[in-house]
Amino acid sequence: MASPKKPAPIEVVAHGEFLEWLESTGGTLLVTTYNSGKLASFSVGKGGLHVKVWKFPRPMGMAIRGNKIALAAREYLRVFSKAESNLFTLETKYATGRLDMHDVAFGRRGIYFMNTKFNCLARPSSRVNFLRSWQPSFIEEMRPKDCCHLNGLGMCEGRPTMVTAFGETSEPKGWRSLDRLTSGVVIDVAKNETVVSGLCMPHSPRWHDSQWWLCNSGIGGLEKFDPLTGTRTTVSELPGFTRGLSFVGKVALVGLSKIREKHILDTPLLRKAESTVQAGVAAVEADTGRLIGRLEFTKGGSEVYEVTFVPGVKRVEFHDESE
């Protein structure tokens, strides 16, 4: 299995029409909870909700394409391939070192990931820890200091297109001293220029239905944005730090996180009553912003990083012989 240690379960409560919607899809929801070191799957069948958890060290970015799933977990980027109807086995394991990898995506040139520690977009390699593909124009040199907290990666037509960062700074750990309530940006990769600003710790830029979307995380927002004008439209305000975004037809799946009381990421969410900020996954109608329902994590996972979906497969299993 992914780890010889049996992970503690994730306990959940379903709200609204979440379970009915998930059952209707015939697929499986996958979620990484990096703070508790878990990859979790959720699907609904005749026996009700099925939850399975695997333990990985700090799992964060995750992506799926066809029969392959890529997972960033601390110093390794793993690629799993579907061997049977619902079983994904380890195909490749890249040793990246501790790069604080965030978003992962499949593209025309293979796998890309956000190398947050080195402030760049990178690709894995079997020869070195990573191959640099791009870095923001305001980063003066490549060094192992998280300057701008580059995190989110948005792909369009197989190419890295939009990325998110907490601010424009080349100072080591400079993002920590910025006004993170308004310093967040979206950067156009090809133009290498900021196209949206004024965001509160943004994550998860995604191209869907001919529009760009993102999580305006610190205020719990799901938003659309126009990189040509820099304008944003709030689609939904949710009860958590929004991070992790994928689409299943007309439905947006949004990860929700609690924020630790002593966490450096002070946000407007922290200033709300604690009972209103939750962890889990929300299902939102993309066209209307209506909240279909939520899967609330009540125990075993408080900080979600990524949310993705495996279509047509229930009760997904992972096997990693390297562990």
PDB file of C-alpha atoms in Angstrom:
ATOM      1  CA  MET A   1       0.000   0.000   0.000  1.00  0.00           C
ATOM      2  CA  ALA A   2       0.998   3.661  -0.114  1.00  0.00           C
ATOM      3  CA  SER A   3       2.310   3.485   3.446  1.00  0.00           C
ATOM      4  CA  PRO A   4       2.927   0.644   5.904  1.00  0.00           C
ATOM      5  CA  LYS A   5       1.269   2.739   8.611  1.00  0.00           C
ATOM      6  CA  LYS A   6      -2.495   2.654   8.665  1.00  0.00           C
ATOM      7  CA  PRO A   7      -3.728   6.256   8.590  1.00  0.00           C
ATOM      8  CA  ALA A   8      -6.410   7.526  10.892  1.00  0.00           C
ATOM      9  CA  PRO A   9      -9.788   7.709   9.158  1.00  0.00           C
ATOM     10  CA  ILE A  10     -11.428  10.876   7.931  1.00  0.00           C
ATOM     11  CA  GLU A  11     -14.861  11.289   9.457  1.00  0.00           C
ATOM     12  CA  VAL A  12     -17.393  13.217   7.399  1.00  0.00           C
ATOM     13  CA  VAL A  13     -20.896  14.648   7.460  1.00  0.00           C
ATOM     14  CA  ALA A  14     -22.721  15.245   4.183  1.00  0.00           C
ATOM     15  CA  HIS A  15     -24.847  18.352   3.712  1.00  0.00           C
ATOM     16  CA  GLY A  16     -27.439  19.201   1.086  1.00  0.00           C
ATOM     17  CA  GLU A  17     -27.501  17.061  -2.047  1.00  0.00           C
ATOM     18  CA  PHE A  18     -23.803  16.170  -2.052  1.00  0.00           C
ATOM     19  CA  LEU A  19     -24.169  12.395  -1.768  1.00  0.00           C
ATOM     20  CA  GLU A  20     -26.956  12.246  -4.333  1.00  0.00           C
ATOM     21  CA  TRP A  21     -24.853  14.265  -6.752  1.00  0.00           C
ATOM     22  CA  LEU A  22     -21.728  12.153  -6.184  1.00  0.00           C
ATOM     23  CA  GLU A  23     -23.657   8.917  -6.696  1.00  0.00           C
ATOM     24  CA  SER A  24     -25.116  10.242  -9.950  1.00  0.00           C
ATOM     25  CA  THR A  25     -21.624  10.836 -11.380  1.00  0.00           C
ATOM     26  CA  GLY A  26     -20.553   7.188 -11.127  1.00  0.00           C
ATOM     27  CA  GLY A  27     -17.047   8.352 -10.232  1.00  0.00           C
ATOM     28  CA  THR A  28     -14.696   8.930  -7.311  1.00  0.00           C
ATOM     29  CA  LEU A  29     -13.636  12.123  -5.586  1.00  0.00           C
ATOM     30  CA  LEU A  30      -9.956  12.336  -4.576  1.00  0.00           C
ATOM     31  CA  VAL A  31      -8.710  14.801  -1.962  1.00  0.00           C
ATOM     32  CA  THR A  32      -5.266  15.547  -0.505  1.00  0.00           C
ATOM     33  CA  THR A  33      -5.074  16.766   3.089  1.00  0.00           C
ATOM     34  CA  TYR A  34      -1.435  17.725   3.360  1.00  0.00           C
ATOM     35  CA  ASN A  35      -1.448  18.772   7.016  1.00  0.00           C
ATOM     36  CA  SER A  36      -2.600  15.310   8.109  1.00  0.00           C
ATOM     37  CA  GLY A  37      -0.656  13.468   5.396  1.00  0.00           C
ATOM     38  CA  LYS A  38      -3.544  11.764   3.639  1.00  0.00           C
ATOM     39  CA  LEU A  39      -4.908  11.012   0.202  1.00  0.00           C
ATOM     40  CA  ALA A  40      -8.597  10.193   0.514  1.00  0.00           C
ATOM     41  CA  SER A  41     -11.170   8.813  -1.905  1.00  0.00           C
ATOM     42  CA  PHE A  42     -14.947   9.173  -1.703  1.00  0.00           C
ATOM     43  CA  SER A  43     -17.571   7.371  -3.777  1.00  0.00           C
ATOM     44  CA  VAL A  44     -21.207   6.365  -3.303  1.00  0.00           C
ATOM     45  CA  GLY A  45     -22.714   2.972  -4.115  1.00  0.00           C
ATOM     46  CA  LYS A  46     -25.357   0.619  -2.820  1.00  0.00           C
ATOM     47  CA  GLY A  47     -23.731   0.571   0.596  1.00  0.00           C
ATOM     48  CA  GLY A  48     -23.743   4.350   0.856  1.00  0.00           C
ATOM     49  CA  LEU A  49     -20.635   6.532   1.102  1.00  0.00           C
ATOM     50  CA  HIS A  50     -17.344   4.671   0.767  1.00  0.00           C
ATOM     51  CA  VAL A  51     -14.265   6.399   2.220  1.00  0.00           C
ATOM     52  CA  LYS A  52     -10.689   5.123   1.823  1.00  0.00           C
ATOM     53  CA  VAL A  53      -7.526   6.812   3.079  1.00  0.00           C
ATOM     54  CA  TRP A  54      -3.829   6.324   2.217  1.00  0.00           C
ATOM     55  CA  LYS A  55      -0.956   7.926   4.071  1.00  0.00           C
ATOM     56  CA  PHE A  56       1.674   9.959   2.213  1.00  0.00           C
ATOM     57  CA  PRO A  57       4.144  12.538   3.557  1.00  0.00           C
ATOM     58  CA  ARG A  58       2.617  15.979   2.935  1.00  0.00           C
ATOM     59  CA  PRO A  59       0.558  15.188  -0.185  1.00  0.00           C
ATOM     60  CA  MET A  60      -0.371  18.326  -2.106  1.00  0.00           C
ATOM     61  CA  GLY A  61      -0.711  18.731  -5.879  1.00  0.00           C
ATOM     62  CA  MET A  62      -2.556  16.022  -7.774  1.00  0.00           C
ATOM     63  CA  ALA A  63      -3.628  15.673 -11.404  1.00  0.00           C
ATOM     64  CA  ILE A  64      -5.370  13.103 -13.563  1.00  0.00           C
ATOM     65  CA  ARG A  65      -5.205  12.452 -17.291  1.00  0.00           C
ATOM     66  CA  GLY A  66      -6.739   9.364 -18.790  1.00  0.00           C
ATOM     67  CA  ASN A  67      -5.500   6.358 -16.825  1.00  0.00           C
ATOM     68  CA  LYS A  68      -2.731   8.220 -15.002  1.00  0.00           C
ATOM     69  CA  ILE A  69      -2.671  10.130 -11.712  1.00  0.00           C
ATOM     70  CA  ALA A  70       0.247  12.302 -10.598  1.00  0.00           C
ATOM     71  CA  LEU A  71       0.778  13.097  -6.926  1.00  0.00           C
ATOM     72  CA  ALA A  72       3.283  15.459  -5.283  1.00  0.00           C
ATOM     73  CA  ALA A  73       4.210  14.300  -1.787  1.00  0.00           C
ATOM     74  CA  ARG A  74       7.165  16.022  -0.100  1.00  0.00           C
ATOM     75  CA  GLU A  75      10.379  14.936  -1.878  1.00  0.00           C
ATOM     76  CA  TYR A  76       8.790  12.695  -4.524  1.00  0.00           C
ATOM     77  CA  LEU A  77       6.496  13.120  -7.481  1.00  0.00           C
ATOM     78  CA  ARG A  78       4.670   9.851  -8.066  1.00  0.00           C
ATOM     79  CA  VAL A  79       2.840   8.793 -11.217  1.00  0.00           C
ATOM     80  CA  PHE A  80       0.263   6.025 -10.871  1.00  0.00           C
ATOM     81  CA  SER A  81      -1.238   4.104 -13.789  1.00  0.00           C
ATOM     82  CA  LYS A  82      -4.521   2.195 -13.793  1.00  0.00           C
ATOM     83  CA  ALA A  83      -3.691  -1.495 -13.885  1.00  0.00           C
ATOM     84  CA  GLU A  84      -7.197  -2.869 -13.321  1.00  0.00           C
ATOM     85  CA  SER A  85     -10.730  -1.520 -13.248  1.00  0.00           C
ATOM     86  CA  ASN A  86     -10.145   0.501 -10.095  1.00  0.00           C
ATOM     87  CA  LEU A  87      -6.516  -0.151  -9.100  1.00  0.00           C
ATOM     88  CA  PHE A  88      -3.776   2.438  -9.702  1.00  0.00           C
ATOM     89  CA  THR A  89      -0.216   1.153  -9.297  1.00  0.00           C
ATOM     90  CA  LEU A  90       3.014   3.119  -9.126  1.00  0.00           C
ATOM     91  CA  GLU A  91       4.528   3.626 -12.581  1.00  0.00           C
ATOM     92  CA  THR A  92       7.232   6.233 -11.929  1.00  0.00           C
ATOM     93  CA  LYS A  93       8.663   7.895  -8.835  1.00  0.00           C
ATOM     94  CA  TYR A  94      10.731  11.047  -9.365  1.00  0.00           C
ATOM     95  CA  ALA A  95      13.076  12.155  -6.588  1.00  0.00           C
ATOM     96  CA  THR A  96      12.628  15.938  -6.511  1.00  0.00           C
ATOM     97  CA  GLY A  97      14.018  16.847  -3.117  1.00  0.00           C
ATOM     98  CA  ARG A  98      11.993  19.041  -0.787  1.00  0.00           C
ATOM     99  CA  LEU A  99      10.816  21.692  -3.219  1.00  0.00           C
ATOM    100  CA  ASP A 100       7.492  22.428  -1.497  1.00  0.00           C
ATOM    101  CA  MET A 101       5.712  21.294  -4.661  1.00  0.00           C
ATOM    102  CA  HIS A 102       2.226  22.719  -5.006  1.00  0.00           C
ATOM    103  CA  ASP A 103       0.018  22.302  -8.112  1.00  0.00           C
ATOM    104  CA  VAL A 104       0.725  19.469 -10.558  1.00  0.00           C
ATOM    105  CA  ALA A 105      -0.575  19.169 -14.136  1.00  0.00           C
ATOM    106  CA  PHE A 106      -0.214  17.017 -17.238  1.00  0.00           C
ATOM    107  CA  GLY A 107       0.709  18.908 -20.392  1.00  0.00           C
ATOM    108  CA  ARG A 108       2.000  18.475 -23.930  1.00  0.00           C
ATOM    109  CA  ARG A 109       5.577  18.141 -22.690  1.00  0.00           C
ATOM    110  CA  GLY A 110       4.753  15.814 -19.827  1.00  0.00           C
ATOM    111  CA  ILE A 111       4.198  16.707 -16.188  1.00  0.00           C
ATOM    112  CA  TYR A 112       4.577  20.195 -14.772  1.00  0.00           C
ATOM    113  CA  PHE A 113       4.617  21.290 -11.161  1.00  0.00           C
ATOM    114  CA  MET A 114       4.899  24.509  -9.194  1.00  0.00           C
ATOM    115  CA  ASN A 115       8.319  24.553  -7.549  1.00  0.00           C
ATOM    116  CA  THR A 116       7.427  26.931  -4.749  1.00  0.00           C
ATOM    117  CA  LYS A 117      10.789  26.765  -2.987  1.00  0.00           C
ATOM    118  CA  PHE A 118      12.665  27.880  -6.130  1.00  0.00           C
ATOM    119  CA  ASN A 119       9.957  30.313  -7.370  1.00  0.00           C
ATOM    120  CA  CYS A 120       9.521  28.621 -10.722  1.00  0.00           C
ATOM    121  CA  LEU A 121       7.488  26.284 -12.879  1.00  0.00           C
ATOM    122  CA  ALA A 122       9.307  22.992 -13.314  1.00  0.00           C
ATOM    123  CA  ARG A 123       9.206  19.506 -14.820  1.00  0.00           C
ATOM    124  CA  PRO A 124      10.472  16.284 -13.226  1.00  0.00           C
ATOM    125  CA  SER A 125      13.594  14.512 -14.407  1.00  0.00           C
ATOM    126  CA  SER A 126      15.215  11.150 -13.772  1.00  0.00           C
ATOM    127  CA  ARG A 127      18.659  12.824 -13.844  1.00  0.00           C
ATOM    128  CA  VAL A 128      18.253  15.892 -11.634  1.00  0.00           C
ATOM    129  CA  ASN A 129      15.739  17.079  -9.037  1.00  0.00           C
ATOM    130  CA  PHE A 130      13.898  19.278 -11.534  1.00  0.00           C
ATOM    131  CA  LEU A 131      14.082  21.074 -14.857  1.00  0.00           C
ATOM    132  CA  ARG A 132      13.123  24.748 -14.742  1.00  0.00           C
ATOM    133  CA  SER A 133      10.528  25.692 -17.366  1.00  0.00           C
ATOM    134  CA  TRP A 134       9.643  29.276 -16.420  1.00  0.00           C
ATOM    135  CA  GLN A 135       9.916  31.834 -13.660  1.00  0.00           C
ATOM    136  CA  PRO A 136       8.276  35.230 -13.017  1.00  0.00           C
ATOM    137  CA  SER A 137      10.012  38.276 -14.443  1.00  0.00           C
ATOM    138  CA  PHE A 138      10.357  39.848 -10.985  1.00  0.00           C
ATOM    139  CA  ILE A 139      12.410  36.907  -9.666  1.00  0.00           C
ATOM    140  CA  GLU A 140      16.003  38.053 -10.069  1.00  0.00           C
ATOM    141  CA  GLU A 141      17.731  34.702  -9.619  1.00  0.00           C
ATOM    142  CA  MET A 142      16.833  31.096  -8.960  1.00  0.00           C
ATOM    143  CA  ARG A 143      17.608  30.225  -5.374  1.00  0.00           C
ATOM    144  CA  PRO A 144      15.993  27.983  -2.740  1.00  0.00           C
ATOM    145  CA  LYS A 145      14.062  30.740  -0.990  1.00  0.00           C
ATOM    146  CA  ASP A 146      10.294  30.962  -1.301  1.00  0.00           C
ATOM    147  CA  CYS A 147       9.979  34.626  -2.266  1.00  0.00           C
ATOM    148  CA  CYS A 148       6.501  35.028  -3.755  1.00  0.00           C
ATOM    149  CA  HIS A 149       4.794  31.755  -2.784  1.00  0.00           C
ATOM    150  CA  LEU A 150       4.141  30.641  -6.342  1.00  0.00           C
ATOM    151  CA  ASN A 151       1.522  27.918  -5.991  1.00  0.00           C
ATOM    152  CA  GLY A 152      -1.304  27.507  -8.529  1.00  0.00           C
ATOM    153  CA  LEU A 153      -0.977  26.275 -12.122  1.00  0.00           C
ATOM    154  CA  GLY A 154      -3.637  26.705 -14.799  1.00  0.00           C
ATOM    155  CA  MET A 155      -3.298  24.777 -18.062  1.00  0.00           C
ATOM    156  CA  CYS A 156      -5.004  25.560 -21.381  1.00  0.00           C
ATOM    157  CA  GLU A 157      -4.703  23.328 -24.450  1.00  0.00           C
ATOM    158  CA  GLY A 158      -1.885  21.405 -22.781  1.00  0.00           C
ATOM    159  CA  ARG A 159       0.227  24.471 -22.037  1.00  0.00           C
ATOM    160  CA  PRO A 160       1.005  26.184 -18.707  1.00  0.00           C
ATOM    161  CA  THR A 161      -0.962  29.422 -19.050  1.00  0.00           C
ATOM    162  CA  MET A 162      -1.846  31.085 -15.731  1.00  0.00           C
ATOM    163  CA  VAL A 163      -0.167  30.862 -12.313  1.00  0.00           C
ATOM    164  CA  THR A 164      -1.014  32.314  -8.925  1.00  0.00           C
ATOM    165  CA  ALA A 165       1.292  33.799  -6.297  1.00  0.00           C
ATOM    166  CA  PHE A 166       0.881  35.597  -2.990  1.00  0.00           C
ATOM    167  CA  GLY A 167       2.717  38.678  -4.276  1.00  0.00           C
ATOM    168  CA  GLU A 168       5.363  40.159  -6.543  1.00  0.00           C
ATOM    169  CA  THR A 169       8.606  40.094  -4.608  1.00  0.00           C
ATOM    170  CA  SER A 170      12.099  38.679  -5.095  1.00  0.00           C
ATOM    171  CA  GLU A 171      13.070  38.928  -1.430  1.00  0.00           C
ATOM    172  CA  PRO A 172      13.561  35.610   0.389  1.00  0.00           C
ATOM    173  CA  LYS A 173      10.280  34.884   2.184  1.00  0.00           C
ATOM    174  CA  GLY A 174       9.155  38.326   1.052  1.00  0.00           C
ATOM    175  CA  TRP A 175       5.541  37.226   0.673  1.00  0.00           C
ATOM    176  CA  ARG A 176       5.281  36.891   4.438  1.00  0.00           C
ATOM    177  CA  SER A 177       5.748  40.642   4.941  1.00  0.00           C
ATOM    178  CA  LEU A 178       3.263  41.718   2.258  1.00  0.00           C
ATOM    179  CA  ASP A 179      -0.355  42.661   2.906  1.00  0.00           C
ATOM    180  CA  ARG A 180      -1.615  39.214   2.013  1.00  0.00           C
ATOM    181  CA  LEU A 181      -5.220  40.386   2.087  1.00  0.00           C
ATOM    182  CA  THR A 182      -4.614  42.218  -1.215  1.00  0.00           C
ATOM    183  CA  SER A 183      -1.160  41.286  -2.575  1.00  0.00           C
ATOM    184  CA  GLY A 184      -2.167  38.092  -4.427  1.00  0.00           C
ATOM    185  CA  VAL A 185      -1.769  37.985  -8.211  1.00  0.00           C
ATOM    186  CA  VAL A 186      -2.392  35.951 -11.342  1.00  0.00           C
ATOM    187  CA  ILE A 187       0.479  35.897 -13.852  1.00  0.00           C
ATOM    188  CA  ASP A 188       0.184  35.125 -17.552  1.00  0.00           C
ATOM    189  CA  VAL A 189       2.995  32.659 -18.304  1.00  0.00           C
ATOM    190  CA  ALA A 190       3.464  33.455 -22.007  1.00  0.00           C
ATOM    191  CA  LYS A 191       3.449  37.233 -21.484  1.00  0.00           C
ATOM    192  CA  ASN A 192       5.219  36.950 -18.117  1.00  0.00           C
ATOM    193  CA  GLU A 193       3.151  39.766 -16.696  1.00  0.00           C
ATOM    194  CA  THR A 194       0.564  40.147 -13.953  1.00  0.00           C
ATOM    195  CA  VAL A 195      -2.970  40.169 -15.331  1.00  0.00           C
ATOM    196  CA  VAL A 196      -5.023  40.124 -12.108  1.00  0.00           C
ATOM    197  CA  SER A 197      -4.134  41.699  -8.763  1.00  0.00           C
ATOM    198  CA  GLY A 198      -5.748  42.509  -5.425  1.00  0.00           C
ATOM    199  CA  LEU A 199      -6.370  38.871  -4.475  1.00  0.00           C
ATOM    200  CA  CYS A 200      -6.249  37.348  -0.996  1.00  0.00           C
ATOM    201  CA  MET A 201      -3.837  34.402  -1.129  1.00  0.00           C
ATOM    202  CA  PRO A 202      -5.124  32.911  -4.428  1.00  0.00           C
ATOM    203  CA  HIS A 203      -4.833  29.278  -5.508  1.00  0.00           C
ATOM    204  CA  SER A 204      -6.011  26.853  -8.180  1.00  0.00           C
ATOM    205  CA  PRO A 205      -6.400  28.759 -11.486  1.00  0.00           C
ATOM    206  CA  ARG A 206      -8.404  26.567 -13.860  1.00  0.00           C
ATOM    207  CA  TRP A 207      -9.615  26.857 -17.468  1.00  0.00           C
ATOM    208  CA  HIS A 208     -13.141  25.498 -17.836  1.00  0.00           C
ATOM    209  CA  ASP A 209     -16.035  26.146 -20.204  1.00  0.00           C
ATOM    210  CA  SER A 210     -14.046  28.838 -22.056  1.00  0.00           C
ATOM    211  CA  GLN A 211     -13.478  30.798 -18.845  1.00  0.00           C
ATOM    212  CA  TRP A 212     -10.769  31.197 -16.228  1.00  0.00           C
ATOM    213  CA  TRP A 213     -11.568  30.383 -12.598  1.00  0.00           C
ATOM    214  CA  LEU A 214      -9.673  30.530  -9.328  1.00  0.00           C
ATOM    215  CA  CYS A 215      -9.958  30.245  -5.580  1.00  0.00           C
ATOM    216  CA  ASN A 216      -9.674  33.599  -3.828  1.00  0.00           C
ATOM    217  CA  SER A 217      -8.684  31.554  -0.842  1.00  0.00           C
ATOM    218  CA  GLY A 218      -8.430  33.967   2.058  1.00  0.00           C
ATOM    219  CA  ILE A 219     -11.992  35.185   1.701  1.00  0.00           C
ATOM    220  CA  GLY A 220     -13.445  31.781   0.857  1.00  0.00           C
ATOM    221  CA  GLY A 221     -14.287  32.729  -2.707  1.00  0.00           C
ATOM    222  CA  LEU A 222     -14.771  30.869  -5.970  1.00  0.00           C
ATOM    223  CA  GLU A 223     -14.283  33.412  -8.747  1.00  0.00           C
ATOM    224  CA  LYS A 224     -14.074  33.793 -12.515  1.00  0.00           C
ATOM    225  CA  PHE A 225     -11.514  36.180 -13.970  1.00  0.00           C
ATOM    226  CA  ASP A 226     -10.734  37.773 -17.307  1.00  0.00           C
ATOM    227  CA  PRO A 227      -6.973  38.035 -17.948  1.00  0.00           C
ATOM    228  CA  LEU A 228      -7.526  40.597 -20.728  1.00  0.00           C
ATOM    229  CA  THR A 229      -9.256  43.121 -18.473  1.00  0.00           C
ATOM    230  CA  GLY A 230      -8.152  41.990 -15.009  1.00  0.00           C
ATOM    231  CA  THR A 231     -11.765  41.875 -13.849  1.00  0.00           C
ATOM    232  CA  ARG A 232     -13.158  39.255 -11.466  1.00  0.00           C
ATOM    233  CA  THR A 233     -16.617  37.917 -10.752  1.00  0.00           C
ATOM    234  CA  THR A 234     -17.535  36.156  -7.521  1.00  0.00           C
ATOM    235  CA  VAL A 235     -19.417  32.942  -8.247  1.00  0.00           C
ATOM    236  CA  SER A 236     -19.764  31.658  -4.689  1.00  0.00           C
ATOM    237  CA  GLU A 237     -18.646  32.496  -1.152  1.00  0.00           C
ATOM    238  CA  LEU A 238     -17.952  29.373   0.861  1.00  0.00           C
ATOM    239  CA  PRO A 239     -17.352  28.578   4.560  1.00  0.00           C
ATOM    240  CA  GLY A 240     -13.651  27.767   4.363  1.00  0.00           C
ATOM    241  CA  PHE A 241     -10.236  28.663   2.957  1.00  0.00           C
ATOM    242  CA  THR A 242     -10.894  27.727  -0.680  1.00  0.00           C
ATOM    243  CA  ARG A 243      -8.036  25.754  -2.252  1.00  0.00           C
ATOM    244  CA  GLY A 244      -8.257  22.900  -4.746  1.00  0.00           C
ATOM    245  CA  LEU A 245     -10.609  23.140  -7.711  1.00  0.00           C
ATOM    246  CA  SER A 246     -11.850  20.775 -10.391  1.00  0.00           C
ATOM    247  CA  PHE A 247     -14.928  20.532 -12.605  1.00  0.00           C
ATOM    248  CA  VAL A 248     -17.301  17.665 -13.276  1.00  0.00           C
ATOM    249  CA  GLY A 249     -19.590  18.816 -16.059  1.00  0.00           C
ATOM    250  CA  LYS A 250     -21.389  21.908 -14.801  1.00  0.00           C
ATOM    251  CA  VAL A 251     -20.320  21.378 -11.190  1.00  0.00           C
ATOM    252  CA  ALA A 252     -17.287  22.933  -9.505  1.00  0.00           C
ATOM    253  CA  LEU A 253     -15.676  20.914  -6.716  1.00  0.00           C
ATOM    254  CA  VAL A 254     -13.950  23.273  -4.282  1.00  0.00           C
ATOM    255  CA  GLY A 255     -11.681  22.255  -1.419  1.00  0.00           C
ATOM    256  CA  LEU A 256     -12.355  23.897   1.960  1.00  0.00           C
ATOM    257  CA  SER A 257      -9.859  24.234   4.796  1.00  0.00           C
ATOM    258  CA  LYS A 258      -9.809  25.427   8.342  1.00  0.00           C
ATOM    259  CA  ILE A 259      -6.989  27.777   9.294  1.00  0.00           C
ATOM    260  CA  ARG A 260      -4.930  27.006  12.355  1.00  0.00           C
ATOM    261  CA  GLU A 261      -5.373  29.700  14.981  1.00  0.00           C
ATOM    262  CA  LYS A 262      -1.637  30.416  15.167  1.00  0.00           C
ATOM    263  CA  HIS A 263      -1.044  30.054  11.406  1.00  0.00           C
ATOM    264  CA  ILE A 264       0.862  32.821   9.652  1.00  0.00           C
ATOM    265  CA  LEU A 265      -1.918  33.027   7.069  1.00  0.00           C
ATOM    266  CA  ASP A 266      -4.124  35.568   8.808  1.00  0.00           C
ATOM    267  CA  THR A 267      -7.262  35.931   6.700  1.00  0.00           C
ATOM    268  CA  PRO A 268     -10.731  37.430   6.927  1.00  0.00           C
ATOM    269  CA  LEU A 269     -11.937  33.870   7.544  1.00  0.00           C
ATOM    270  CA  LEU A 270      -9.995  33.761  10.809  1.00  0.00           C
ATOM    271  CA  ARG A 271     -11.943  36.779  11.990  1.00  0.00           C
ATOM    272  CA  LYS A 272     -15.247  34.974  11.650  1.00  0.00           C
ATOM    273  CA  ALA A 273     -16.762  32.737  14.292  1.00  0.00           C
ATOM    274  CA  GLU A 274     -14.796  29.492  14.360  1.00  0.00           C
ATOM    275  CA  SER A 275     -17.927  27.415  13.844  1.00  0.00           C
ATOM    276  CA  THR A 276     -18.514  28.945  10.397  1.00  0.00           C
ATOM    277  CA  VAL A 277     -15.147  27.891   8.945  1.00  0.00           C
ATOM    278  CA  GLN A 278     -15.078  24.263   7.841  1.00  0.00           C
ATOM    279  CA  ALA A 279     -12.927  21.694   6.068  1.00  0.00           C
ATOM    280  CA  GLY A 280     -14.064  19.411   3.271  1.00  0.00           C
ATOM    281  CA  VAL A 281     -15.356  19.764  -0.284  1.00  0.00           C
ATOM    282  CA  ALA A 282     -18.164  21.895  -1.683  1.00  0.00           C
ATOM    283  CA  ALA A 283     -20.102  21.139  -4.867  1.00  0.00           C
ATOM    284  CA  VAL A 284     -21.215  24.343  -6.608  1.00  0.00           C
ATOM    285  CA  GLU A 285     -23.299  24.856  -9.734  1.00  0.00           C
ATOM    286  CA  ALA A 286     -20.849  26.731 -11.957  1.00  0.00           C
ATOM    287  CA  ASP A 287     -23.560  28.534 -13.931  1.00  0.00           C
ATOM    288  CA  THR A 288     -25.516  29.865 -10.969  1.00  0.00           C
ATOM    289  CA  GLY A 289     -23.205  29.653  -7.953  1.00  0.00           C
ATOM    290  CA  ARG A 290     -25.793  27.574  -6.095  1.00  0.00           C
ATOM    291  CA  LEU A 291     -24.326  25.361  -3.417  1.00  0.00           C
ATOM    292  CA  ILE A 292     -25.449  21.808  -4.213  1.00  0.00           C
ATOM    293  CA  GLY A 293     -23.989  20.446  -1.012  1.00  0.00           C
ATOM    294  CA  ARG A 294     -20.874  19.895   1.058  1.00  0.00           C
ATOM    295  CA  LEU A 295     -18.867  17.001   2.410  1.00  0.00           C
ATOM    296  CA  GLU A 296     -17.676  18.311   5.773  1.00  0.00           C
ATOM    297  CA  PHE A 297     -14.602  16.754   7.378  1.00  0.00           C
ATOM    298  CA  THR A 298     -15.333  16.542  11.100  1.00  0.00           C
ATOM    299  CA  LYS A 299     -12.233  14.554  12.079  1.00  0.00           C
ATOM    300  CA  GLY A 300      -8.968  13.434  10.481  1.00  0.00           C
ATOM    301  CA  GLY A 301      -8.447  16.226   7.948  1.00  0.00           C
ATOM    302  CA  SER A 302      -8.578  19.974   8.467  1.00  0.00           C
ATOM    303  CA  GLU A 303      -6.540  21.423   5.582  1.00  0.00           C
ATOM    304  CA  VAL A 304      -7.394  20.387   2.023  1.00  0.00           C
ATOM    305  CA  TYR A 305      -4.928  21.138  -0.754  1.00  0.00           C
ATOM    306  CA  GLU A 306      -6.236  19.515  -3.946  1.00  0.00           C
ATOM    307  CA  VAL A 307      -9.506  18.105  -5.183  1.00  0.00           C
ATOM    308  CA  THR A 308      -9.820  16.019  -8.343  1.00  0.00           C
ATOM    309  CA  PHE A 309     -12.218  13.495  -9.833  1.00  0.00           C
ATOM    310  CA  VAL A 310     -11.855  10.043 -11.403  1.00  0.00           C
ATOM    311  CA  PRO A 311     -14.741   9.528 -13.848  1.00  0.00           C
ATOM    312  CA  GLY A 312     -16.378   6.131 -14.295  1.00  0.00           C
ATOM    313  CA  VAL A 313     -14.471   4.466 -11.458  1.00  0.00           C
ATOM    314  CA  LYS A 314     -15.734   3.756  -7.955  1.00  0.00           C
ATOM    315  CA  ARG A 315     -13.729   2.636  -4.951  1.00  0.00           C
ATOM    316  CA  VAL A 316     -10.363   3.671  -6.334  1.00  0.00           C
ATOM    317  CA  GLU A 317      -7.355   1.817  -4.893  1.00  0.00           C
ATOM    318  CA  PHE A 318      -3.649   2.786  -4.866  1.00  0.00           C
ATOM    319  CA  HIS A 319      -0.660   0.483  -4.616  1.00  0.00           C
ATOM    320  CA  ASP A 320       2.906   1.707  -4.196  1.00  0.00           C
ATOM    321  CA  GLU A 321       5.484  -1.096  -4.066  1.00  0.00           C
ATOM    322  CA  SER A 322       8.280   1.373  -3.352  1.00  0.00           C
ATOM    323  CA  GLU A 323       6.988   1.907   0.182  1.00  0.00           C
TER     324      GLU A 323
END
